[in-house]
Amino acid sequence: MIRRFIQSVFGKRAAKPAPARIYPRSEHGIARERISSCALKVTDTLSGAGYAAFLVGGAVRDLLLGRAPKDFDVATNATPEQVRALFRRSRIIGRRFQIVHVMCGRETIEVTTFRASGNGADEDERPTDEHGRILADNVFGTQAEDAARRDFTINALYYDPAREEITDYHGGVADCRARVIRMIGDPATRYREDPVRMLRAVRFAARLEFSVDRATRAPVAELAPLMGNVPRARMFDEALKLLFSGHALRALHQLRAEGLHHGLLPLLDTILDDTTGERFIHAALANTDARIRADKPASPGFLFASLLWPQVLRRWQAAKEAGEHAMPALFAAADEALEAQREALAIPRRFDGMMKEIWALQPRFEQRGGQRPYRLLEHPRFRAGYDFLLLRAEAGEVAAELADWWTRFQDADETERASMLVRDEASKPRRRRRRKKPSGAGAAEDAADIGTDSAAA
Ligand code: ATP
Ligand code: MG
C-alpha cells in the first residue's frame, strides 16, 4: 500500500534511488589516450548535441583493470533516431530493442539508449515466462535504471570522456579492485530473468581471474536447469564467447569443480563426463586458449570438430567393430554426433562442412605411400586437418611418429619427400581403387572432398 502510494506520488521507480559515486581521473587513473578515437568521436558528438554520452560495460571495466578493451560501447539518453541523425555512417539495428551502429574507418561503436528495468521488484512490469525469464526488455529509462538492469557491478560503470569521470551506482569500482564478480540486485531473481547470466559469471571469473561472490554463486547450482529455456541461438552465442575467451580451459574446470557444467552447456556434459576424450579435449582447448591469447585466429569450426571428436571416434570405432567399412562408418559416425548435439547445443549447420572435412581427412594421414601424401598436401583443409592430427598425437590417440612425419614431409624438398614415402603402403590404394562402389578405405579420398560447402568460419 505504502509503496504504491510512494510510487504514485514520486513516479514508478522513485522508490528505489541508487546514489551514484563519482570517481575523478585522479582516483580511477584511466588515460583518455587509451580510448579509441572512434568512441571519443561518438561521445563528443553526442554531448556536443546536448545529450549525455558515456562509455559503458566491458570497455570501462577493462580500462580500469589496465586491459585493452575488445570493443567500445556507448550509452546515451538520445533515442536511436536522434543518434542516427547525428552520424552519417550509422544504422539502426534490431527490431525489439533498437541500437545504433556508428562506423568510423573499420571500427563500429554500438550506441544504446538507456534502458529501464524494474530489477525484479513488484513494480517490474516486463513480461516474463513462468520461470521469471524476461521476454521483452524495451523501455527507455534513466542512467540509474540502465545501471540497475546490467548484470554485474563491474559491468555497470559509466565513463564520461569529457569530464574523465566514472559514475558507479553499484560499487563496481570497488569490486574491480577486490576482483569480485557480484550480481546487481537479488542474484536468484536476476538469474531467473536471464539464465544466461550464470554462464556469464563463470566466463568473466575465468577471463579476469576474479572470484564469484558467495551470494552470486549460491543460487546457480539450483537454477542451472533454467538454461534449458533460453533460446538456443542465444545460448550458442554465450557459449562461443566462453569457448573463445582465451580462458576456456579454466572456465570449464571451474564449471566442473562446482558441479555446474550439468545443464549449463549440454555439449560440455558429454565432453566433461567422458574421460576417454578428456586428454584430447584438454589439448584442443589449451590450443585454442593459446591462439587467442597470442592474437592468432582460431576458428569455431575447428574447435567444434575437436569438442565432438571423442563422440565421433567412439561411434566410428563401434561401427567398424560391427563390420562396417572405415569411411562409411566414419561418415555415419559424424552425422550421428552432429545430430545428437543439434538438439542440445545447436551448433549451427554452417559449421558442419568444416567439421566433417577435418574428420574425414584423418584416415588419409595414415596413408603415406604413392601420390596420396602429395594430394593431401594440396587439400584446401590440409592445414586444419594437420593441426587436428597434432592434437590427436598430443592426446596419445595416434603415434607421435605419424604427426612428426607430416611435420617433416611438409618442409622437405622433393628428394627428401620421395625418400620418406612408406613403400609397402604404396600399392594398397590402387587395389582398393578398383572397387566400384565408394565403400571401404579406398573411398576415403573422394569422400573426404564431399561437403566443402563451408569455406567460412
Ligand atoms: P566482453 O568484453 O566479453 O564483450 P562485456 O562486459 O562488454 O564483455 P557484453 O556481452 O559485450 O559483455 O555486454 C555488454 C554489457 O551489456 C555488459 O557489460 C553488461 O553491462 C550488459 N549485459 C550484457 N549481457 C547482459 C545480461 N545477460 N544481463 C544484463 N546485462 C547484460
Ligand atoms: Mg562487449
Short mmCIF file of N, CA and C in Angstrom, two decimals, residues 214-280:
data_model
loop_
_atom_site.label_atom_id
_atom_site.label_comp_id
_atom_site.label_asym_id
_atom_site.label_seq_id
_atom_site.Cartn_x
_atom_site.Cartn_y
_atom_site.Cartn_z
N ARG A 214 30.01 -14.93 -2.98
CA ARG A 214 29.25 -16.08 -2.46
C ARG A 214 27.77 -16.05 -2.79
N ALA A 215 27.16 -14.88 -2.55
CA ALA A 215 25.71 -14.78 -2.80
C ALA A 215 25.41 -14.90 -4.29
N THR A 216 26.34 -14.47 -5.12
CA THR A 216 26.15 -14.52 -6.57
C THR A 216 26.27 -15.95 -7.06
N ARG A 217 27.11 -16.72 -6.38
CA ARG A 217 27.35 -18.10 -6.76
C ARG A 217 26.26 -19.03 -6.24
N ALA A 218 25.73 -18.69 -5.08
CA ALA A 218 24.86 -19.63 -4.35
C ALA A 218 23.68 -20.21 -5.16
N PRO A 219 22.89 -19.37 -5.85
CA PRO A 219 21.69 -19.95 -6.47
C PRO A 219 21.96 -20.74 -7.74
N VAL A 220 23.19 -20.70 -8.24
CA VAL A 220 23.45 -21.23 -9.58
C VAL A 220 23.19 -22.73 -9.68
N ALA A 221 23.65 -23.48 -8.68
CA ALA A 221 23.50 -24.93 -8.77
C ALA A 221 22.03 -25.32 -8.96
N GLU A 222 21.17 -24.63 -8.22
CA GLU A 222 19.75 -24.96 -8.28
C GLU A 222 19.10 -24.45 -9.58
N LEU A 223 19.56 -23.29 -10.04
CA LEU A 223 18.87 -22.65 -11.17
C LEU A 223 19.45 -23.03 -12.53
N ALA A 224 20.59 -23.72 -12.51
CA ALA A 224 21.25 -24.04 -13.78
C ALA A 224 20.30 -24.66 -14.83
N PRO A 225 19.36 -25.52 -14.41
CA PRO A 225 18.48 -26.11 -15.43
C PRO A 225 17.66 -25.08 -16.22
N LEU A 226 17.49 -23.87 -15.68
CA LEU A 226 16.72 -22.85 -16.41
C LEU A 226 17.38 -22.47 -17.73
N MET A 227 18.67 -22.76 -17.84
CA MET A 227 19.37 -22.50 -19.10
C MET A 227 18.68 -23.19 -20.26
N GLY A 228 18.00 -24.29 -19.93
CA GLY A 228 17.31 -25.04 -20.97
C GLY A 228 16.20 -24.25 -21.64
N ASN A 229 15.71 -23.20 -20.97
CA ASN A 229 14.61 -22.41 -21.55
C ASN A 229 15.08 -21.27 -22.44
N VAL A 230 16.38 -21.05 -22.44
CA VAL A 230 16.91 -19.92 -23.22
C VAL A 230 16.95 -20.32 -24.69
N PRO A 231 16.53 -19.41 -25.57
CA PRO A 231 16.60 -19.74 -27.00
C PRO A 231 18.01 -20.23 -27.37
N ARG A 232 18.04 -21.27 -28.18
CA ARG A 232 19.32 -21.93 -28.45
C ARG A 232 20.36 -21.03 -29.10
N ALA A 233 19.91 -20.16 -29.98
CA ALA A 233 20.88 -19.32 -30.68
C ALA A 233 21.61 -18.42 -29.68
N ARG A 234 20.88 -17.98 -28.66
CA ARG A 234 21.46 -17.09 -27.67
C ARG A 234 22.45 -17.87 -26.79
N MET A 235 22.05 -19.09 -26.39
CA MET A 235 22.94 -19.95 -25.62
C MET A 235 24.22 -20.17 -26.40
N PHE A 236 24.04 -20.41 -27.68
CA PHE A 236 25.19 -20.69 -28.51
C PHE A 236 26.15 -19.49 -28.53
N ASP A 237 25.59 -18.28 -28.65
CA ASP A 237 26.44 -17.08 -28.66
C ASP A 237 27.24 -16.97 -27.37
N GLU A 238 26.58 -17.21 -26.24
CA GLU A 238 27.29 -17.09 -24.96
C GLU A 238 28.32 -18.20 -24.81
N ALA A 239 27.97 -19.39 -25.26
CA ALA A 239 28.91 -20.50 -25.18
C ALA A 239 30.15 -20.20 -26.02
N LEU A 240 29.90 -19.60 -27.18
CA LEU A 240 31.00 -19.24 -28.06
C LEU A 240 31.92 -18.24 -27.38
N LYS A 241 31.32 -17.27 -26.70
CA LYS A 241 32.15 -16.27 -26.00
C LYS A 241 33.00 -16.94 -24.93
N LEU A 242 32.42 -17.94 -24.27
CA LEU A 242 33.18 -18.64 -23.23
C LEU A 242 34.32 -19.45 -23.85
N LEU A 243 33.99 -20.17 -24.91
CA LEU A 243 35.00 -21.04 -25.53
C LEU A 243 36.12 -20.23 -26.17
N PHE A 244 35.80 -18.99 -26.59
CA PHE A 244 36.82 -18.17 -27.23
C PHE A 244 37.26 -17.01 -26.34
N SER A 245 37.17 -17.21 -25.04
CA SER A 245 37.55 -16.15 -24.11
C SER A 245 39.06 -16.14 -23.88
N GLY A 246 39.76 -17.16 -24.38
CA GLY A 246 41.20 -17.26 -24.10
C GLY A 246 41.45 -17.99 -22.78
N HIS A 247 40.36 -18.30 -22.06
CA HIS A 247 40.48 -19.00 -20.78
C HIS A 247 39.44 -20.09 -20.67
N ALA A 248 39.17 -20.73 -21.77
CA ALA A 248 38.11 -21.73 -21.79
C ALA A 248 38.43 -22.90 -20.86
N LEU A 249 39.68 -23.29 -20.87
CA LEU A 249 40.05 -24.45 -20.06
C LEU A 249 39.78 -24.17 -18.58
N ARG A 250 40.21 -23.00 -18.15
CA ARG A 250 39.98 -22.65 -16.74
C ARG A 250 38.49 -22.54 -16.45
N ALA A 251 37.76 -21.94 -17.37
CA ALA A 251 36.32 -21.78 -17.16
C ALA A 251 35.63 -23.14 -17.04
N LEU A 252 36.02 -24.06 -17.89
CA LEU A 252 35.37 -25.37 -17.86
C LEU A 252 35.72 -26.14 -16.60
N HIS A 253 36.97 -26.00 -16.17
CA HIS A 253 37.34 -26.67 -14.92
C HIS A 253 36.57 -26.09 -13.75
N GLN A 254 36.40 -24.79 -13.80
CA GLN A 254 35.64 -24.13 -12.74
C GLN A 254 34.19 -24.62 -12.74
N LEU A 255 33.63 -24.72 -13.93
CA LEU A 255 32.25 -25.21 -14.03
C LEU A 255 32.15 -26.61 -13.45
N ARG A 256 33.11 -27.43 -13.78
CA ARG A 256 33.02 -28.80 -13.31
C ARG A 256 33.28 -28.88 -11.81
N ALA A 257 34.25 -28.12 -11.34
CA ALA A 257 34.58 -28.16 -9.91
C ALA A 257 33.34 -27.82 -9.08
N GLU A 258 32.52 -26.92 -9.60
CA GLU A 258 31.35 -26.51 -8.85
C GLU A 258 30.13 -27.34 -9.22
N GLY A 259 30.34 -28.34 -10.02
CA GLY A 259 29.22 -29.19 -10.44
C GLY A 259 28.23 -28.43 -11.31
N LEU A 260 28.68 -27.36 -11.93
CA LEU A 260 27.76 -26.51 -12.67
C LEU A 260 27.69 -26.83 -14.15
N HIS A 261 28.54 -27.73 -14.59
CA HIS A 261 28.52 -27.93 -16.04
C HIS A 261 27.28 -28.70 -16.48
N HIS A 262 26.63 -29.38 -15.52
CA HIS A 262 25.42 -30.10 -15.90
C HIS A 262 24.33 -29.12 -16.25
N GLY A 263 23.85 -29.22 -17.46
CA GLY A 263 22.75 -28.36 -17.86
C GLY A 263 23.18 -27.00 -18.35
N LEU A 264 24.36 -26.55 -17.94
CA LEU A 264 24.80 -25.24 -18.41
C LEU A 264 25.04 -25.29 -19.91
N LEU A 265 25.80 -26.26 -20.30
CA LEU A 265 26.10 -26.44 -21.70
C LEU A 265 25.99 -27.94 -21.97
N PRO A 266 24.93 -28.36 -22.58
CA PRO A 266 24.75 -29.80 -22.76
C PRO A 266 25.95 -30.46 -23.45
N LEU A 267 26.54 -29.72 -24.37
CA LEU A 267 27.70 -30.29 -25.05
C LEU A 267 28.80 -30.62 -24.03
N LEU A 268 28.94 -29.73 -23.06
CA LEU A 268 30.00 -29.92 -22.09
C LEU A 268 29.73 -31.08 -21.15
N ASP A 269 28.47 -31.35 -20.89
CA ASP A 269 28.14 -32.52 -20.06
C ASP A 269 28.81 -33.74 -20.65
N THR A 270 28.55 -33.92 -21.92
CA THR A 270 29.09 -35.10 -22.59
C THR A 270 30.61 -35.06 -22.60
N ILE A 271 31.13 -33.90 -22.91
CA ILE A 271 32.57 -33.79 -23.03
C ILE A 271 33.26 -34.02 -21.69
N LEU A 272 32.78 -33.32 -20.68
CA LEU A 272 33.50 -33.34 -19.40
C LEU A 272 33.25 -34.63 -18.62
N ASP A 273 32.16 -35.31 -18.92
CA ASP A 273 31.91 -36.57 -18.21
C ASP A 273 32.60 -37.74 -18.88
N ASP A 274 33.13 -37.48 -20.05
CA ASP A 274 33.66 -38.55 -20.86
C ASP A 274 35.18 -38.56 -20.69
N THR A 275 35.66 -39.47 -19.83
CA THR A 275 37.09 -39.41 -19.53
C THR A 275 37.95 -39.91 -20.69
N THR A 276 37.37 -40.71 -21.59
CA THR A 276 38.20 -41.19 -22.70
C THR A 276 38.63 -40.03 -23.59
N GLY A 277 37.73 -39.08 -23.79
CA GLY A 277 38.07 -37.97 -24.67
C GLY A 277 38.76 -36.82 -23.96
N GLU A 278 38.96 -36.97 -22.67
CA GLU A 278 39.40 -35.83 -21.88
C GLU A 278 40.73 -35.23 -22.32
N ARG A 279 41.70 -36.12 -22.58
CA ARG A 279 43.02 -35.61 -22.96
C ARG A 279 42.94 -34.84 -24.26
N PHE A 280 42.13 -35.35 -25.17
CA PHE A 280 42.00 -34.70 -26.46
C PHE A 280 41.34 -33.32 -26.31
#
